[in-house]
PDB file of C-alpha atoms in Angstrom:
ATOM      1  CA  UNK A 912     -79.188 -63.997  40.359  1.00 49.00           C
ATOM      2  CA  UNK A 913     -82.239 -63.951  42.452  1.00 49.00           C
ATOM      3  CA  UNK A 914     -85.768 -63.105  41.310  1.00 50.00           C
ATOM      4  CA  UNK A 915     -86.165 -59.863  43.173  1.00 44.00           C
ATOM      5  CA  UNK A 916     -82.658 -58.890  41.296  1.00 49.00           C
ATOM      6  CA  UNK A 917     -84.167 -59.432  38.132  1.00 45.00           C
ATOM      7  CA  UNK A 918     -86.969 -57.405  38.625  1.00 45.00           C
ATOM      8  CA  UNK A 919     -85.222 -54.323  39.539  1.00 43.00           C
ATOM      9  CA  UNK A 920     -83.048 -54.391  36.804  1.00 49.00           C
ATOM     10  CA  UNK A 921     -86.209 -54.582  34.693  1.00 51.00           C
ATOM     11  CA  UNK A 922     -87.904 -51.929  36.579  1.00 51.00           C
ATOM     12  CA  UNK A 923     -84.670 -49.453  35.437  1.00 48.00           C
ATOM     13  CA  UNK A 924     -84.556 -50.451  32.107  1.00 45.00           C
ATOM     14  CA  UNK A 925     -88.424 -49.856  31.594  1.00 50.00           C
ATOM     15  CA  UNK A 926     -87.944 -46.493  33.139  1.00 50.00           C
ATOM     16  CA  UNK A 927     -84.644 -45.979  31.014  1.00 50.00           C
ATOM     17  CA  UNK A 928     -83.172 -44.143  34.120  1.00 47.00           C
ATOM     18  CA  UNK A 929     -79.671 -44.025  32.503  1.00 47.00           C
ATOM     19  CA  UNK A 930     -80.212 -43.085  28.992  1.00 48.00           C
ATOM     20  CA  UNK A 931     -83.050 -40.469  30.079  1.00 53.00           C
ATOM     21  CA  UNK A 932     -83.027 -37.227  27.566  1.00 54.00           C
ATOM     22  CA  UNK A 933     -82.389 -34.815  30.382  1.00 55.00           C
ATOM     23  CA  UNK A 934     -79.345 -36.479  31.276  1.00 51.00           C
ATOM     24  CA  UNK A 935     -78.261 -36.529  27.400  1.00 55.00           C
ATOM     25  CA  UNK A 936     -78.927 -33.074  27.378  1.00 61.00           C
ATOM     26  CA  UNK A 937     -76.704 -31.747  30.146  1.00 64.00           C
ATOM     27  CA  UNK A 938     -74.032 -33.841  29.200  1.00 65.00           C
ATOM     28  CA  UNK A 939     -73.729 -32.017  26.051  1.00 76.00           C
ATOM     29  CA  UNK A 940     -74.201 -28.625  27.246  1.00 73.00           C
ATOM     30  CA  UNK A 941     -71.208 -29.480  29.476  1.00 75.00           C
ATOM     31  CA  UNK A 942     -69.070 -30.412  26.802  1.00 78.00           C
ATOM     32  CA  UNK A 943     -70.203 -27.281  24.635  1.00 75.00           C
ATOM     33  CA  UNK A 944     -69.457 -25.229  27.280  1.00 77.00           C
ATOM     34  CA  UNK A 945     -65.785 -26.720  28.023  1.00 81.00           C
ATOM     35  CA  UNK A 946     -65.184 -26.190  24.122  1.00 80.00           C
ATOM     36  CA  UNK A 947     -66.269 -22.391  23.954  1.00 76.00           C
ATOM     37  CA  UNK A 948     -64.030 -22.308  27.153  1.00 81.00           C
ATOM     38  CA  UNK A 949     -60.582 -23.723  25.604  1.00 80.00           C
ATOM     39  CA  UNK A 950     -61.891 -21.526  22.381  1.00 79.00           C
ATOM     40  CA  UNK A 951     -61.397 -18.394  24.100  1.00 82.00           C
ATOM     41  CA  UNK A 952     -58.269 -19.388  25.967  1.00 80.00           C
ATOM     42  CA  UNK A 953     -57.277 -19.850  22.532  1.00 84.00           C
ATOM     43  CA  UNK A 954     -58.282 -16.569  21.466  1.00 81.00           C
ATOM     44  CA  UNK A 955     -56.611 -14.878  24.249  1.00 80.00           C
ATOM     45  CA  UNK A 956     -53.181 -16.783  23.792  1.00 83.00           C
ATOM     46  CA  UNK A 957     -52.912 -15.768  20.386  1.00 81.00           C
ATOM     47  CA  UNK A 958     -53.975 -12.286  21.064  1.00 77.00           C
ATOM     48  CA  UNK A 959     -51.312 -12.359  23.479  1.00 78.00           C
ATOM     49  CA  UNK A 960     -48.666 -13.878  21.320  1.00 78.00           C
ATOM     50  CA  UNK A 961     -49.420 -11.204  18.774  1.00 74.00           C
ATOM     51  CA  UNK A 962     -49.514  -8.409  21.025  1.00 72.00           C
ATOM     52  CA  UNK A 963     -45.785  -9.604  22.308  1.00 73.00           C
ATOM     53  CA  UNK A 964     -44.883  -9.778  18.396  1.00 68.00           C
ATOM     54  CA  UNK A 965     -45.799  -6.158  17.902  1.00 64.00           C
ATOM     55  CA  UNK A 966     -43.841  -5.110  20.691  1.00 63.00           C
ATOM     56  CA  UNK A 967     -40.952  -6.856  20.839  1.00 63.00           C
ATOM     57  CA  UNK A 968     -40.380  -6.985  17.184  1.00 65.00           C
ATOM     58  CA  UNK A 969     -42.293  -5.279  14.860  1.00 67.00           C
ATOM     59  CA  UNK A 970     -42.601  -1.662  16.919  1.00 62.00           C
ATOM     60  CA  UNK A 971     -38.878  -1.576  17.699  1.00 61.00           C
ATOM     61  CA  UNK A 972     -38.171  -2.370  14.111  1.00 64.00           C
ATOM     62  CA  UNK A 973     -39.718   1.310  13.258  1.00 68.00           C
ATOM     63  CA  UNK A 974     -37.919   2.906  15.673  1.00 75.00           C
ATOM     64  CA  UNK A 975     -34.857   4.220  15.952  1.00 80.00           C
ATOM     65  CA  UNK A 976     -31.862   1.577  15.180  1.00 85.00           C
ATOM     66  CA  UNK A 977     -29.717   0.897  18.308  1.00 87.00           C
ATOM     67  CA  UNK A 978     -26.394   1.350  16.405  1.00 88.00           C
ATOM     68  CA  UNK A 979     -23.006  -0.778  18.530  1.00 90.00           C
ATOM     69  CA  UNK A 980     -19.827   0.124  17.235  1.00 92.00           C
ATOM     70  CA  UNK A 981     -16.868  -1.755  17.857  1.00 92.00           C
ATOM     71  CA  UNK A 982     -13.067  -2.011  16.794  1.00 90.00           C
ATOM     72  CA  UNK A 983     -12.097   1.415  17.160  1.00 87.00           C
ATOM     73  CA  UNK A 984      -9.112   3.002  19.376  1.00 87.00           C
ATOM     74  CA  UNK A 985      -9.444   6.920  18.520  1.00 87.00           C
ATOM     75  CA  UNK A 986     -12.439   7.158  17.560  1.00 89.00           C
ATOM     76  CA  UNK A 987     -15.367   7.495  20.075  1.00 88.00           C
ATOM     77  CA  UNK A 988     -18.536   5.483  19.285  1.00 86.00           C
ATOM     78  CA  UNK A 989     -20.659   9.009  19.641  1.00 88.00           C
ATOM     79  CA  UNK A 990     -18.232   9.867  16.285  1.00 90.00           C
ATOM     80  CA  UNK A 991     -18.993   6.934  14.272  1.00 90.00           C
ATOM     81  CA  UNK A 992     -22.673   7.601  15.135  1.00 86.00           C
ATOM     82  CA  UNK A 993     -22.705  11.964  14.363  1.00 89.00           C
ATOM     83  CA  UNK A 994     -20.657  10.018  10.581  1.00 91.00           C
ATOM     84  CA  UNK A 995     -24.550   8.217   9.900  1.00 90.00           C
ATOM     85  CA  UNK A 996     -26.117  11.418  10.385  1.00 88.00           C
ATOM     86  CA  UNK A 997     -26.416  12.474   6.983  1.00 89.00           C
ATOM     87  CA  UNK A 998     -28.489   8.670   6.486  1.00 88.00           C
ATOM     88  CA  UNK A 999     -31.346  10.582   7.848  1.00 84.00           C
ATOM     89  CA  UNK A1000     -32.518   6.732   8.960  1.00 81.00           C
ATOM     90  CA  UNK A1001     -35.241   6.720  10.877  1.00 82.00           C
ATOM     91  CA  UNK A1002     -36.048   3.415  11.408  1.00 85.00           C
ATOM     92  CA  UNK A1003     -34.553   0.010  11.183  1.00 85.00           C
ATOM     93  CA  UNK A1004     -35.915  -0.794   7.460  1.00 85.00           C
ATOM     94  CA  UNK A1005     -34.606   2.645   6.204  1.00 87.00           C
ATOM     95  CA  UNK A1006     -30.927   2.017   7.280  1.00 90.00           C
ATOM     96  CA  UNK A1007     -28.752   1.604   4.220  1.00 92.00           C
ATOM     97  CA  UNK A1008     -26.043  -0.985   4.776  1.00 93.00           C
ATOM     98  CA  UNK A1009     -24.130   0.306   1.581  1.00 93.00           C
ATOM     99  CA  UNK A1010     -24.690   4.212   2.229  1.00 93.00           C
ATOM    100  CA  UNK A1011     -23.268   3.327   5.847  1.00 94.00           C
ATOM    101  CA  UNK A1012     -20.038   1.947   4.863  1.00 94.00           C
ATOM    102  CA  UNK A1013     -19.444   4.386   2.061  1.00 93.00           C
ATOM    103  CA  UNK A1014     -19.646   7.276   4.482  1.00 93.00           C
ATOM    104  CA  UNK A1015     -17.305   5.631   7.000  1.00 94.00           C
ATOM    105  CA  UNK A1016     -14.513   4.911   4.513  1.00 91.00           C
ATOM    106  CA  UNK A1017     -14.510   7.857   3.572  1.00 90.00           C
ATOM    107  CA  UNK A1018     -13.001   9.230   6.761  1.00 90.00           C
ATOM    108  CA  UNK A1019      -9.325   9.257   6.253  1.00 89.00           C
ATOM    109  CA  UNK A1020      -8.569   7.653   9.688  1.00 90.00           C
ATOM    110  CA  UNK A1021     -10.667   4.537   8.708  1.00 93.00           C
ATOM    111  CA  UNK A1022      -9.167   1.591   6.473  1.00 91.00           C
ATOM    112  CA  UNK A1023     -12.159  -1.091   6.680  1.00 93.00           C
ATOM    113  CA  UNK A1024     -15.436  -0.817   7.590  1.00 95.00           C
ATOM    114  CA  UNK A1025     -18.182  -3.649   8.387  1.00 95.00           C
ATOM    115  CA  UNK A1026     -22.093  -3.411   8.783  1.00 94.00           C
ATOM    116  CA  UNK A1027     -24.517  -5.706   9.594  1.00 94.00           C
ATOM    117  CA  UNK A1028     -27.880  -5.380  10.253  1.00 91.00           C
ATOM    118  CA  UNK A1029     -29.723  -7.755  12.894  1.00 90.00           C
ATOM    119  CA  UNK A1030     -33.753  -7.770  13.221  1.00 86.00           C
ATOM    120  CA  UNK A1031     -35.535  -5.749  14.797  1.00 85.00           C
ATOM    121  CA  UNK A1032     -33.801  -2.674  15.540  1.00 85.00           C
ATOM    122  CA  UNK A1033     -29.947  -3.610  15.737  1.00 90.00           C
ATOM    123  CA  UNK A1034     -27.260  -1.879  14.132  1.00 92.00           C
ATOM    124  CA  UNK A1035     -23.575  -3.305  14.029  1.00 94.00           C
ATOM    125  CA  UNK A1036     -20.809  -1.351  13.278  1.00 94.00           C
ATOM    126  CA  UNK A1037     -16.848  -2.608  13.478  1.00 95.00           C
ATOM    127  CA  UNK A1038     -14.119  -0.597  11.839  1.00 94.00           C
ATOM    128  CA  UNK A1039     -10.559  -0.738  11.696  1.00 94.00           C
ATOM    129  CA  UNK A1040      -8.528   2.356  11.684  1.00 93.00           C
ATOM    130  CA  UNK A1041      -5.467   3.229   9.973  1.00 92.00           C
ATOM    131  CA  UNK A1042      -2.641   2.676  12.378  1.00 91.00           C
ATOM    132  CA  UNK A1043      -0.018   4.933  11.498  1.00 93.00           C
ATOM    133  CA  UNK A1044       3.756   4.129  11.319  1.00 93.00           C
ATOM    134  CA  UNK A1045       5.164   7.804  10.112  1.00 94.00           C
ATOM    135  CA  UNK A1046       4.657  11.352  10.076  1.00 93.00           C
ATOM    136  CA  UNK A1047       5.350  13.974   7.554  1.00 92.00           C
ATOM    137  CA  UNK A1048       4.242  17.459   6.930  1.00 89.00           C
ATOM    138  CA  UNK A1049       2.076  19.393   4.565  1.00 86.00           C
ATOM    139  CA  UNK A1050       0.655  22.630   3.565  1.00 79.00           C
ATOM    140  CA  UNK A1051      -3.119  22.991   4.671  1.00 75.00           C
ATOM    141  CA  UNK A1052      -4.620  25.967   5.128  1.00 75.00           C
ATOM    142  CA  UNK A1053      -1.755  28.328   4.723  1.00 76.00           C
ATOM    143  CA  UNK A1054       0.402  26.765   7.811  1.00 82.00           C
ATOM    144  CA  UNK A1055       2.213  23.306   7.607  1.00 84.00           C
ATOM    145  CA  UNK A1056       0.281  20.629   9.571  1.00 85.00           C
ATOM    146  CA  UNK A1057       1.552  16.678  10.465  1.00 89.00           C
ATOM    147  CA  UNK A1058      -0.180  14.237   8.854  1.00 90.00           C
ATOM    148  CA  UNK A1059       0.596  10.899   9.611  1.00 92.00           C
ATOM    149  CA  UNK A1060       0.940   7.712   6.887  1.00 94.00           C
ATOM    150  CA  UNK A1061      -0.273   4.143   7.243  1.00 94.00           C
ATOM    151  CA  UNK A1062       1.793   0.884   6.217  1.00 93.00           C
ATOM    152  CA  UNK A1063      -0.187   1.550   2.681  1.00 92.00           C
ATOM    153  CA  UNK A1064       1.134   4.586   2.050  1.00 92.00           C
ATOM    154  CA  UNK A1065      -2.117   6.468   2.884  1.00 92.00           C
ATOM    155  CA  UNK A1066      -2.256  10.206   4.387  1.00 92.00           C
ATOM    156  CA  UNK A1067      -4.655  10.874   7.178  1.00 91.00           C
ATOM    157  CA  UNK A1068      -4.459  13.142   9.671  1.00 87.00           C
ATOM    158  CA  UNK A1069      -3.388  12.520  13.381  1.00 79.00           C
ATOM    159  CA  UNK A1070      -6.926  12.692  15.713  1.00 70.00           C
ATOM    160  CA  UNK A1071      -6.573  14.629  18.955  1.00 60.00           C
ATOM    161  CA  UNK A1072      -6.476  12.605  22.207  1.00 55.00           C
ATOM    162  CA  UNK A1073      -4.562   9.843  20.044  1.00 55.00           C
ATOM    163  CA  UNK A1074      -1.758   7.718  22.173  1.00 50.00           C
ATOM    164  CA  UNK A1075       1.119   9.653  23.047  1.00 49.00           C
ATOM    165  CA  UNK A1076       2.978   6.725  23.356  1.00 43.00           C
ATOM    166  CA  UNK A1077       2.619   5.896  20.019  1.00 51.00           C
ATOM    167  CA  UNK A1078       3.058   9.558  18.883  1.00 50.00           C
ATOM    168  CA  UNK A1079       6.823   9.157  20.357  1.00 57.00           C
ATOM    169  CA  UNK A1080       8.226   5.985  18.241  1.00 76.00           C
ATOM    170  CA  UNK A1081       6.455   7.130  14.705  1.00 89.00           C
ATOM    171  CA  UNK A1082       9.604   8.114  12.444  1.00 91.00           C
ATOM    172  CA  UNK A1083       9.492  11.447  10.803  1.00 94.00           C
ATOM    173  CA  UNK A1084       9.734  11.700   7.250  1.00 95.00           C
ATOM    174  CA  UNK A1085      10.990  14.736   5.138  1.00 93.00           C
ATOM    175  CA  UNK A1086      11.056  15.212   1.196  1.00 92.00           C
ATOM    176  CA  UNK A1087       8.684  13.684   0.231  1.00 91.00           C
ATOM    177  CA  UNK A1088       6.944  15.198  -2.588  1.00 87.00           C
ATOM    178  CA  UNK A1089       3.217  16.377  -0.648  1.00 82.00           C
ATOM    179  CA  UNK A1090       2.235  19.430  -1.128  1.00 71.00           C
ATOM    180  CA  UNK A1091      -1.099  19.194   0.343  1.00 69.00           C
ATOM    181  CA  UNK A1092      -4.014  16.301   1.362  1.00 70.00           C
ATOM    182  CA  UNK A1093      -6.931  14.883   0.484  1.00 73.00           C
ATOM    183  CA  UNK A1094      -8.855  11.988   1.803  1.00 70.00           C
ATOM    184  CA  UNK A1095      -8.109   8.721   0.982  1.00 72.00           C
ATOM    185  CA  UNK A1096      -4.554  10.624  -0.768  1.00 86.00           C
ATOM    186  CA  UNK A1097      -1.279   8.111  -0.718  1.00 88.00           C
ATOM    187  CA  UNK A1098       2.070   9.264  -1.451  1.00 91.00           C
ATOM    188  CA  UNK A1099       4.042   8.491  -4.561  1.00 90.00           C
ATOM    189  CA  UNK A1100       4.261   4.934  -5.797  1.00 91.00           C
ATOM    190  CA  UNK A1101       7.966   4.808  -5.679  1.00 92.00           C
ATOM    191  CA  UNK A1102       8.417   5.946  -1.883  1.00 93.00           C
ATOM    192  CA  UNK A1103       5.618   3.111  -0.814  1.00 93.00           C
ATOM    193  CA  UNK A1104       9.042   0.427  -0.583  1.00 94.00           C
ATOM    194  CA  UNK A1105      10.423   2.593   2.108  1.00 95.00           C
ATOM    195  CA  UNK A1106       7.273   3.017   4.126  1.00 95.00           C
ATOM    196  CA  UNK A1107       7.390  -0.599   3.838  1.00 95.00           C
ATOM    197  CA  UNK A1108      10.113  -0.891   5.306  1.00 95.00           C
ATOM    198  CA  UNK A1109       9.082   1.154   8.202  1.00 95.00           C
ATOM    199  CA  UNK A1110       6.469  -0.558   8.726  1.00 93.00           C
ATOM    200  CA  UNK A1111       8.538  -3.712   9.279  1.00 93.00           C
ATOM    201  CA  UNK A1112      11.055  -2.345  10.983  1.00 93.00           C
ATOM    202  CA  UNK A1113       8.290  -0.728  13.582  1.00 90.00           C
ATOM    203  CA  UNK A1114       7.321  -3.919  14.337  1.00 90.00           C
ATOM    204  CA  UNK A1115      10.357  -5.564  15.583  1.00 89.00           C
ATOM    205  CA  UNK A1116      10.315  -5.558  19.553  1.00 87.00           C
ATOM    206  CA  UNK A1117      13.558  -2.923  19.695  1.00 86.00           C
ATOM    207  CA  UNK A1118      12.463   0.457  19.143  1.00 86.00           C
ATOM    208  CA  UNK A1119      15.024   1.749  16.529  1.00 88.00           C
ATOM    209  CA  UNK A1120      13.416   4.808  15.513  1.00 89.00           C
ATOM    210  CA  UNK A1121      13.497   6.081  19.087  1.00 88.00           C
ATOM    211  CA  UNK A1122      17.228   6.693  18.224  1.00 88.00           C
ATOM    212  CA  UNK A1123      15.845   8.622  14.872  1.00 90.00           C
ATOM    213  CA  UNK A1124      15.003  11.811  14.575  1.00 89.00           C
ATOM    214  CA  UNK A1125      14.403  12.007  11.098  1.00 93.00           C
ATOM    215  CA  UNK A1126      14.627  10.446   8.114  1.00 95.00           C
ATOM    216  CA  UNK A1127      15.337  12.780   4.978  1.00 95.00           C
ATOM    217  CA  UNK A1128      14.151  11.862   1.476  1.00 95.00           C
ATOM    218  CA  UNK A1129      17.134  12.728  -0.995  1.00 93.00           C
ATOM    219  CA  UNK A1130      16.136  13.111  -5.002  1.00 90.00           C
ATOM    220  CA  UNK A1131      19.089  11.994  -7.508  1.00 87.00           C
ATOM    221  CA  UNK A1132      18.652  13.435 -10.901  1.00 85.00           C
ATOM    222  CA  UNK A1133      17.963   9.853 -11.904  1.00 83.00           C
ATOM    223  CA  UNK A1134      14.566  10.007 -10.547  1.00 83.00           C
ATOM    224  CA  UNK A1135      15.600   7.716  -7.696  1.00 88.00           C
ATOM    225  CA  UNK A1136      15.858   8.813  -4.395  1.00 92.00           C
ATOM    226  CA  UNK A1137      18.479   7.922  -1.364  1.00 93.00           C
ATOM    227  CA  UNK A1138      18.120   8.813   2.317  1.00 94.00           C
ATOM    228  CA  UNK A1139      19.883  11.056   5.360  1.00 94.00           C
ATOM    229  CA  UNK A1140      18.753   9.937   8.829  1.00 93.00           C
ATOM    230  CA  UNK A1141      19.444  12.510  11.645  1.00 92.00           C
ATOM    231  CA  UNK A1142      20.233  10.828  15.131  1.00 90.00           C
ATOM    232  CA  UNK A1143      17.883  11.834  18.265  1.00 85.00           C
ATOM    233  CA  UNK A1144      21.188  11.625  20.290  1.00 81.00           C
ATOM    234  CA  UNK A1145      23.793  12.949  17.702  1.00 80.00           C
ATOM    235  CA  UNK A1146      24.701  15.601  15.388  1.00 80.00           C
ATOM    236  CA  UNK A1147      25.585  14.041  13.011  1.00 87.00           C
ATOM    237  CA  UNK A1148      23.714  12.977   9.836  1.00 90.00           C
ATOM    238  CA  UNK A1149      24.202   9.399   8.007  1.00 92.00           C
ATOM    239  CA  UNK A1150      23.519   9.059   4.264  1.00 92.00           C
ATOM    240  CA  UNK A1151      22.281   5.756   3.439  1.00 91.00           C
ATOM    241  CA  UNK A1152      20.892   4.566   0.076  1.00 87.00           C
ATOM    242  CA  UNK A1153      17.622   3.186   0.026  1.00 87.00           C
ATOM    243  CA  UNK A1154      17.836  -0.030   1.689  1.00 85.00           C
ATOM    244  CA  UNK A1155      16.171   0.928   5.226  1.00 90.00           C
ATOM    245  CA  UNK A1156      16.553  -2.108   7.561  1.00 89.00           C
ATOM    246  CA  UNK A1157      17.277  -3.578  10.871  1.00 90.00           C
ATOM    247  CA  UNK A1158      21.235  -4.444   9.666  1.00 89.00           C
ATOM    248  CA  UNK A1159      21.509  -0.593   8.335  1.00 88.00           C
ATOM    249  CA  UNK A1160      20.180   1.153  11.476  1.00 90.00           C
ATOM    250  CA  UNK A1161      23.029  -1.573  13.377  1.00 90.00           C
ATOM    251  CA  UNK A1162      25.654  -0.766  11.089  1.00 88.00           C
ATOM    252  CA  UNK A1163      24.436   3.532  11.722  1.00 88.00           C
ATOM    253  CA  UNK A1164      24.512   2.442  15.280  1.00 88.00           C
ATOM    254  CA  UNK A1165      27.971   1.676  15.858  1.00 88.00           C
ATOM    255  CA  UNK A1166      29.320   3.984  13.529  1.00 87.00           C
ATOM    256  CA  UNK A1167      28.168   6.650  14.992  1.00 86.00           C
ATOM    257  CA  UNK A1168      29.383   4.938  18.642  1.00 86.00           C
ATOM    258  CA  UNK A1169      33.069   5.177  17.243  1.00 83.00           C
ATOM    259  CA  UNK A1170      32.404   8.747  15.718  1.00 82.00           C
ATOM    260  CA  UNK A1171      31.296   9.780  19.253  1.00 79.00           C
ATOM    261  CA  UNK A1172      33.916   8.446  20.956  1.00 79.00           C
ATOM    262  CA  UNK A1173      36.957   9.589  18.236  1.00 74.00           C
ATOM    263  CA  UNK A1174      35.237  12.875  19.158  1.00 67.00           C
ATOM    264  CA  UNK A1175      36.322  14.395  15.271  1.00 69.00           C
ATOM    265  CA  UNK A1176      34.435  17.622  14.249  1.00 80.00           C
ATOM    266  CA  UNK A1177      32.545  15.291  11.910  1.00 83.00           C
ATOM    267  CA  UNK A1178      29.189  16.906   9.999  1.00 83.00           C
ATOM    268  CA  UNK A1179      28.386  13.690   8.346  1.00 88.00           C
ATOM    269  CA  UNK A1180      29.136   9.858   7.937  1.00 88.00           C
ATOM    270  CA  UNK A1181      28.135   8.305   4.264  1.00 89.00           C
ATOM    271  CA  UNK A1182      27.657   4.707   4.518  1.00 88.00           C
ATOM    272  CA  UNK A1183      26.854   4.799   0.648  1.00 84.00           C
ATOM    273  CA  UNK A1184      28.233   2.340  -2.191  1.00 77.00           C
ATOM    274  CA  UNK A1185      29.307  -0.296   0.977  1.00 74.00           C
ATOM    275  CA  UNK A1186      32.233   1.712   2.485  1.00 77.00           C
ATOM    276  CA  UNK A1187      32.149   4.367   5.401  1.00 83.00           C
ATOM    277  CA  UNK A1188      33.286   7.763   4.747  1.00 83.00           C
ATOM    278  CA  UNK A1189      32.841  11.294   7.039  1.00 82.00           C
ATOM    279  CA  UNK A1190      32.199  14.439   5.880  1.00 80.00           C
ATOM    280  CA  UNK A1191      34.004  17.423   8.551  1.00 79.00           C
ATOM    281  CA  UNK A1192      32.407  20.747   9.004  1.00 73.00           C
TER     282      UNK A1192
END
């Protein structure tokens, strides 16, 4: 390095031109001012965050729960929601899982109810209704009303609007001891085997009780019970004991084919104690 080099380089570092004070100085202003800077971006993020927080959960949480009800066929989800009334909730924390499902199953029409709550403001309702695989009648309010009975034995009564489809296959029942109903009422324990066996029978793929008109509960004096069914096509009746099933309505089937075509002025056929017999008029 030459001489004149070395002299410049000595000149600088006598004058201290890169470590000078005022340079020091605005350095760190500069980096104060770049901190206060990311400080209130900071600030304003989290304000931000917050303020989305408030609105998207915590203000819709006080609110009025958005209730979805699902599951139902006869019901309309404007129903389910006029059955909560009585809650009086007025806000998502106020809604009463427990008080919810007790005043749903207690509509005769509904067999299982679940409710779950989901933060901040939703309400989840599915129910299953009773589906009905009989009708019978009862006294309410002076006049005799169809109710209709579930594969439990349950009474409930039939809701307006309901499938008239379904309406046409459902077996009518007579006898059995009902005066009146009540929610949640089921018939007699003893007459639960033969809605039983409606109920399997209804769910075979040929619609037998479209060829039934009837079916006619019987007493015996030995507190047992046996049954009449009256044809949709025939006038004849057909005593049968207790033992309702697919081989029985067969077996009424083509009996009453060969009654039919004998064309005998018979009232009656008794296919009791495993041997056919006909009662004339």
């Amino acid at each position: 390095m030459s001489d004149v080099s070395l002299l410049v380089a000595e000149d600088y570092l006598e004058n201290d031109y890169f470590l000078s004070e005022e340079y020091e100085g605005a350095d760190s202003k500069a980096e104060k001012k770049i901190k206060f800077i990311k400080v209130i971006f900071c600030v304003l993020c989290f304000a931000l965050f917050c303020e989305l927080v408030i609105y998207k959960y915590i203000m819709p949480s006080f609110s009025s729960p958005k209730v979805t009800v699902t599951g139902q066929k006869d019901y309309s989800a404007e129903e389910i929601a006029r059955m909560l009334l009585p809650m009086n909730s007025t806000s998502w924390f106020d809604f009463d899982v427990e008080q919810a499902v007790a005043l749903l199953s207690s509509e005769a029409g509904i067999g299982h109810v679940s409710v779950e709550k989901k933060f901040p403001d939703k309400i989840y309702v599915n129910i299953e209704e009773r589906e009905p695989v009989a009708v019978t009648f009862v006294m309410e309010n002076g006049r005799t009303s169809p109710v209709q009975i579930d594969k439990n034995g349950v009474l409930f009564p039939g809701k307006r609007g309901a499938s008239e489809k379904r309406e046409e296959v459902l077996p009518i029942i007579s006898g059995l001891p009902v005066e009146y109903m009540s929610k949640g009422m089921r018939i007699p324990a003893k007459y639960r085997p033969l809605i039983d066996q409606i109920s399997k029978i209804s769910e075979m793929p040929q619609h037998y009780f479209a060829s039934v008109a009837e079916i006619c509960v019987l007493p015996k004096d030995s507190g047992n019970y046996e049954l009449a069914l009256i044809p949709a096509q025939s006038k004849v009746k057909v005593l049968t004991d207790r033992a309702l099933n697919e081989d029985a309505l067969k077996y009424m089937m083509v009996v009453l084919d060969v009654v039919n075509q004998i064309g005998t002025d018979v009232a009656a056929v008794d296919l009791r104690y495993g041997s056919v017999s006909y009662i004339t008029r």
